[in-house]
Short mmCIF file of C-alpha atoms in Angstrom, two decimals:
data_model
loop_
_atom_site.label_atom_id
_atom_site.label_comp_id
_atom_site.label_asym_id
_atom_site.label_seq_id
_atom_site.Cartn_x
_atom_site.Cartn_y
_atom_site.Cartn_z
CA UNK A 13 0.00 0.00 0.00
CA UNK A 14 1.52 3.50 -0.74
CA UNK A 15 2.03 5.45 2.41
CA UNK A 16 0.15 8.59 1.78
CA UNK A 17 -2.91 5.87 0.38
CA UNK A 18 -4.87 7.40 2.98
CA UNK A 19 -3.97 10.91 3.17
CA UNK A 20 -6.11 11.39 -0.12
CA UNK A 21 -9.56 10.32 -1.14
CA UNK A 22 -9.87 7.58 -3.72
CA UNK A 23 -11.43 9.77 -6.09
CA UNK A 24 -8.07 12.00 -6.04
CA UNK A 25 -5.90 8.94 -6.70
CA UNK A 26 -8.20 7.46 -9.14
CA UNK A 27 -7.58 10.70 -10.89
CA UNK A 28 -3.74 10.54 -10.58
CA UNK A 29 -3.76 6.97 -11.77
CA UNK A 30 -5.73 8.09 -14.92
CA UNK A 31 -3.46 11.02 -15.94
CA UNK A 32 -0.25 8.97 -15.10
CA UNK A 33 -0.59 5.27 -15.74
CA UNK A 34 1.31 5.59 -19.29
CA UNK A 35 4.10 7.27 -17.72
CA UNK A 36 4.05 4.60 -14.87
CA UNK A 37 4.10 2.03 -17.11
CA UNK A 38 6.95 3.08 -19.52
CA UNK A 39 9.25 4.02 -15.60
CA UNK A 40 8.05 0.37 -14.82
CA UNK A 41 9.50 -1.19 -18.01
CA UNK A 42 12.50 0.87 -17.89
CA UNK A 43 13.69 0.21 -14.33
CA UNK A 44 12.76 -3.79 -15.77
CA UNK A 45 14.79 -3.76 -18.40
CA UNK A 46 17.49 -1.77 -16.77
CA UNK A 47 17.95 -4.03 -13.63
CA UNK A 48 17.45 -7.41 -15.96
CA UNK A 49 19.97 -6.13 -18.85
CA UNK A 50 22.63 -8.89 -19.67
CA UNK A 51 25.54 -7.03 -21.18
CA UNK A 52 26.50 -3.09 -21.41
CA UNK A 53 25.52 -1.76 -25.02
CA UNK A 54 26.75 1.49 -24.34
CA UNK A 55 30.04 0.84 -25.92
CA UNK A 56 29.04 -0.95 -28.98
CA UNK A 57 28.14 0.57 -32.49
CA UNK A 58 24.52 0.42 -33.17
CA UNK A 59 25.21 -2.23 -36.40
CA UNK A 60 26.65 -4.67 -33.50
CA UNK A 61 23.32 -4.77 -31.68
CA UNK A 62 21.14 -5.78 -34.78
CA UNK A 63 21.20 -9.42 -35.38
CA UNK A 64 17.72 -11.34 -36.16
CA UNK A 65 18.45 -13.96 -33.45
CA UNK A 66 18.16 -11.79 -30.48
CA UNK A 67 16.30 -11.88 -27.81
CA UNK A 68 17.86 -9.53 -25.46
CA UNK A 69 16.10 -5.46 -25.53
CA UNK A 70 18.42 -3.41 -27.06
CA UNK A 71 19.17 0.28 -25.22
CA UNK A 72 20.66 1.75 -28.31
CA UNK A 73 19.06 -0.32 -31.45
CA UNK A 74 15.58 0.22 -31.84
CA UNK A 75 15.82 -1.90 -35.18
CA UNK A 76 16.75 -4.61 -32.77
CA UNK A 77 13.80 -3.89 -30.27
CA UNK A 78 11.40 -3.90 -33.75
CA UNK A 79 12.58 -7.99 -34.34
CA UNK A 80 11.73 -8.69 -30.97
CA UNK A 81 8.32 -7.01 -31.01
CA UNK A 82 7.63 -9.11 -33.97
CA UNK A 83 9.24 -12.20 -32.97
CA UNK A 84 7.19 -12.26 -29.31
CA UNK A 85 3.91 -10.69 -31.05
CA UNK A 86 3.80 -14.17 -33.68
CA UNK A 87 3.96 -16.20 -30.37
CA UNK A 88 1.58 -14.45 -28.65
CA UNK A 89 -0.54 -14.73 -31.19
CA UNK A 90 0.31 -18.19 -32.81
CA UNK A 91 0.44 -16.72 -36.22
CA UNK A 92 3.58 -15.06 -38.78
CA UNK A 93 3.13 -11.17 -38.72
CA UNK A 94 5.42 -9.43 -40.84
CA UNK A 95 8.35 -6.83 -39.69
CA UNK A 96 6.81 -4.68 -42.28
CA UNK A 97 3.75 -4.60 -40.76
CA UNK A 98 5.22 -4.24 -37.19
CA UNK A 99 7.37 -1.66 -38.30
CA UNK A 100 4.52 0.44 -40.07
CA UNK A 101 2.32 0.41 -36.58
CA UNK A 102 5.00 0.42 -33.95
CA UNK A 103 8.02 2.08 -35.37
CA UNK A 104 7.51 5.65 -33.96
CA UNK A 105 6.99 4.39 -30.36
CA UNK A 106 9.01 1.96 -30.64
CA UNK A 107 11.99 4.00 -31.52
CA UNK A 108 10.82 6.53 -28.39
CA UNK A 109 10.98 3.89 -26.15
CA UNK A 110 14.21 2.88 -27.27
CA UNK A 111 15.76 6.37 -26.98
CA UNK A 112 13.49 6.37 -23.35
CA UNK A 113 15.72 3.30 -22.41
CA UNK A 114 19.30 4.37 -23.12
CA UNK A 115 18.73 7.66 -21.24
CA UNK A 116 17.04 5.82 -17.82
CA UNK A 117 20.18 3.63 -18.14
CA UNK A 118 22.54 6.41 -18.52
CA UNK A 119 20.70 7.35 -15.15
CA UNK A 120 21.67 4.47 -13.24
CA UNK A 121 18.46 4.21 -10.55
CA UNK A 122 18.84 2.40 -8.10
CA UNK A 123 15.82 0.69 -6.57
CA UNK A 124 14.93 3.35 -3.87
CA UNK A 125 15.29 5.88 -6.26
CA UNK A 126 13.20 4.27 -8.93
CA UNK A 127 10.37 4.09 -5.69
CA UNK A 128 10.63 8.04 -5.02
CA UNK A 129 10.74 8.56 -8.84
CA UNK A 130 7.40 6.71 -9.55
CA UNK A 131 5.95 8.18 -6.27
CA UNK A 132 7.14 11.20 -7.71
CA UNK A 133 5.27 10.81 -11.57
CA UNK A 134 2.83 9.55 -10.25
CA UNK A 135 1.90 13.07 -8.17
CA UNK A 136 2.48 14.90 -10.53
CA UNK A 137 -1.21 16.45 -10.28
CA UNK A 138 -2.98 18.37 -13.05
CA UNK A 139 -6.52 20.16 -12.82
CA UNK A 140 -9.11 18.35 -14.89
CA UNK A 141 -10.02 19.04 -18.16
CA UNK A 142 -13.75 19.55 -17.49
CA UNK A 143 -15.73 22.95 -17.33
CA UNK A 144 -14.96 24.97 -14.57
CA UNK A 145 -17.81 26.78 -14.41
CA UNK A 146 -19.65 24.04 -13.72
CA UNK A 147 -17.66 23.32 -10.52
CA UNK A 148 -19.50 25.22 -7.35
CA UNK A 149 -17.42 27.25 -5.03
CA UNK A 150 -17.40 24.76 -2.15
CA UNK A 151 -16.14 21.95 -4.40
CA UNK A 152 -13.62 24.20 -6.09
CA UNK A 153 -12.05 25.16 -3.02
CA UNK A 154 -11.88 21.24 -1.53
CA UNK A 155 -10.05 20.47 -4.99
CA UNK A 156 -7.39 23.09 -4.48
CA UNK A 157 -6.71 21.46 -0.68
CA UNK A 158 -5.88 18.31 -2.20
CA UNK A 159 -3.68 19.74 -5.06
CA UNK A 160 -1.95 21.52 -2.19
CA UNK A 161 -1.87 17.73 -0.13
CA UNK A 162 -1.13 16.31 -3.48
CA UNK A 163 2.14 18.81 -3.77
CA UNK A 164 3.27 18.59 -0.36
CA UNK A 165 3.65 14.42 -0.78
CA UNK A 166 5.46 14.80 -3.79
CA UNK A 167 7.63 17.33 -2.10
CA UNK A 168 8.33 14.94 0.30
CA UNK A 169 9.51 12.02 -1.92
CA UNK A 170 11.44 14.82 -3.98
CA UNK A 171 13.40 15.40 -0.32
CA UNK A 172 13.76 11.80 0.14
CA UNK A 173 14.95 10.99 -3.50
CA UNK A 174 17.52 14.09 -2.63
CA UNK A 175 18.91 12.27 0.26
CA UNK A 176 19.37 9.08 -1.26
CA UNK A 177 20.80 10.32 -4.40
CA UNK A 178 23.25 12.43 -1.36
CA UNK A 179 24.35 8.77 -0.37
CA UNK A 180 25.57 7.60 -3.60
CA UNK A 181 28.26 9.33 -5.14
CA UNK A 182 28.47 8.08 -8.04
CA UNK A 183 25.09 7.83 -8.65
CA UNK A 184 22.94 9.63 -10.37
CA UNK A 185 22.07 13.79 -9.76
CA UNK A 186 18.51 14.93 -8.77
CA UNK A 187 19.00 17.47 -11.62
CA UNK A 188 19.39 14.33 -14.22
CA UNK A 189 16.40 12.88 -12.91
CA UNK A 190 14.09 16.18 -12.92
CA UNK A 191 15.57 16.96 -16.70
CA UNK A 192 14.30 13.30 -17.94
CA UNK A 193 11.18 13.28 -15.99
CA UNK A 194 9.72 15.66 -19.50
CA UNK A 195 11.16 12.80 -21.61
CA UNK A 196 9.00 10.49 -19.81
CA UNK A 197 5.95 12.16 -20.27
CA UNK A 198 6.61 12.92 -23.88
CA UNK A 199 7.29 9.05 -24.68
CA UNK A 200 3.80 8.69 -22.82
CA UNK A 201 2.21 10.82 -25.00
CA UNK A 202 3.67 8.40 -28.10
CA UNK A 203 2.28 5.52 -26.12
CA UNK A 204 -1.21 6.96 -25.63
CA UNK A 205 -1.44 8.05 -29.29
CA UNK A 206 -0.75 4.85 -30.17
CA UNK A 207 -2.85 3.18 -28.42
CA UNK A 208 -0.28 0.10 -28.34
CA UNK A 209 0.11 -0.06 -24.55
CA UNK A 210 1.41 -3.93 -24.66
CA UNK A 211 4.91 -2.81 -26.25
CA UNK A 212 7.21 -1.92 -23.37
CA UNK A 213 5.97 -5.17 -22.22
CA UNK A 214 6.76 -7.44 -24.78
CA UNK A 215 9.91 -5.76 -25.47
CA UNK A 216 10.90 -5.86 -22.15
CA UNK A 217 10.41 -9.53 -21.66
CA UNK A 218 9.59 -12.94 -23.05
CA UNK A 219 5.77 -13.81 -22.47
CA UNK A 220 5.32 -17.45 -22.00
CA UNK A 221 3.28 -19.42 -24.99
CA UNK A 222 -0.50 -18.92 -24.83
CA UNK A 223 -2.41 -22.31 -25.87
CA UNK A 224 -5.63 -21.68 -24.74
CA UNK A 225 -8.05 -20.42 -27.82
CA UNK A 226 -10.20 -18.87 -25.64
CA UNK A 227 -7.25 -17.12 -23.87
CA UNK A 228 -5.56 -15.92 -27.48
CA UNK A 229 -8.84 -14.47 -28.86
CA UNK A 230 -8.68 -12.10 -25.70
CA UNK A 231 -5.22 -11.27 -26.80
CA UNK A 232 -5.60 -11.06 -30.37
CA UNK A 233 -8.43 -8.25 -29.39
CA UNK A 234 -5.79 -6.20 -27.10
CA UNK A 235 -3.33 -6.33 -29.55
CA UNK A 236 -5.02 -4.31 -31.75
CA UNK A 237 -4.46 -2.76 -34.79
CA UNK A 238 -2.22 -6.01 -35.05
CA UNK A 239 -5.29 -7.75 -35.19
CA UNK A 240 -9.12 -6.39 -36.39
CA UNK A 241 -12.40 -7.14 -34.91
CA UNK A 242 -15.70 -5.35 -35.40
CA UNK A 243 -15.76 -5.37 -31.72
CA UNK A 244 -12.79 -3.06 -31.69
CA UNK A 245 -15.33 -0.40 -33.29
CA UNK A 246 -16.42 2.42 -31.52
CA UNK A 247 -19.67 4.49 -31.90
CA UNK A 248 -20.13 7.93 -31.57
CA UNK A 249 -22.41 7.47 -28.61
CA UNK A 250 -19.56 5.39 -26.73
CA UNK A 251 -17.16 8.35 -27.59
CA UNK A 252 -19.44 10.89 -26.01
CA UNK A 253 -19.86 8.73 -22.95
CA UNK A 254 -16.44 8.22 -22.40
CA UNK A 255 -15.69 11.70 -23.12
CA UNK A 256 -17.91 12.54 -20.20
CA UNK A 257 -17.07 9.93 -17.96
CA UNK A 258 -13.75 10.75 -17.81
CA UNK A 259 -14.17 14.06 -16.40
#
């Protein structure tokens, strides 16, 4: 359980978990493939790392990360996809990614710091996006006490990151950290557009074989546009409810 869980109402962290799960989950698959990486690609030249047999993520290559997507997505799905095809949907974030990698490497997090930094994204509070004026004064004025709440716990883990980071010499700097934090949310942004959320994952590491045919139709659907159903389709009226929903 997080430690501020209840300082702040679930309806403030349910907000925080929808405006920050993308960047969550590309910090989770970084620190992953960081702390599970084999060999040190920093020295080699790029044309080193790109070999169709491998099956280790590549920090520098994102050629290299595009052959594994493939290679894990045909065995998730028990079917040949082509690199073309993977290339034309996932080469954009996959090449983000890949640059997102090599600089959280670069970073060299240790554990407690990647637990302040994820505290940290994850409180990284913005208003929402609905009317205002539709907001009375008296719920208004609770929302800005739990931005304030919200700022003072991510103040906190800022301090704490600080002191770590004090302990380490060789570590990494709170100023590196803070300057990459943007390139986070910009690779989120990628991630959301796409819509492709299953990538960091598969990149990141080997999913076991899926035999069930029950089990692989509900994959084939989330790996969308990989794989089309009419299911997948959604009507105008769903996109106005969601649209209001999610205010």
């Amino acid at each position: 359980m997080l430690p501020f869980y209840h300082d702040l109402p679930v309806e403030v962290h349910t907000h925080l978990l929808t405006q920050r799960w993308a960047e969550l989950v590309l910090l989770s698959a970084c620190f992953y493939a960081a702390s599970t990486r084999v060999s040190n690609q920093d020295s080699l030249p790029v044309s080193s790392t790109t070999t169709d047999d491998s099956e280790e993520v590549s920090f520098v290559d994102s050629s290299v990360n595009l052959q594994l997507l493939q290679k894990r997505l045909c065995a998730v799905m028990g079917k040949h996809i082509p690199l073309e095809h993977v290339n034309k949907e996932a080469s954009p974030l996959v090449e983000k990614f890949t640059a997102l990698l090599h600089s959280f490497s670069r970073l060299k997090i240790t554990l407690e710091a990647y637990v302040c930094l994820k505290a940290i994204t994850l409180l990284h509070y913005t208003p929402h996006s609905c009317d205002e004026t539709a907001i009375d004064v008296k719920e208004s004025m609770v929302r800005s006490v739990y931005v304030r709440r919200v700022s003072l716990i991510q103040d906190q883990f800022v301090k704490a990151l600080q002191i770590h980071l004090s302990q380490h010499e060789n570590g990494a700097r709170l100023t590196d950290i803070l300057t990459w934090l943007p390139m986070l949310h910009s690779a989120s942004s990628v991630l959301l557009h796409s819509k492709m959320f299953y990538v960091p994952f598969l990149i990141c590491k080997n999913p076991k074989q899926i035999n069930s045919d029950n089990r692989s139709a509900e994959v084939r659907t989330i790996l969308s546009p990989f794989s089309c159903h009419p299911s997948d389709t959604i009507t105008d009226d769903e996109e106005e409810l969601n649209a209001t929903s999610s205010c």
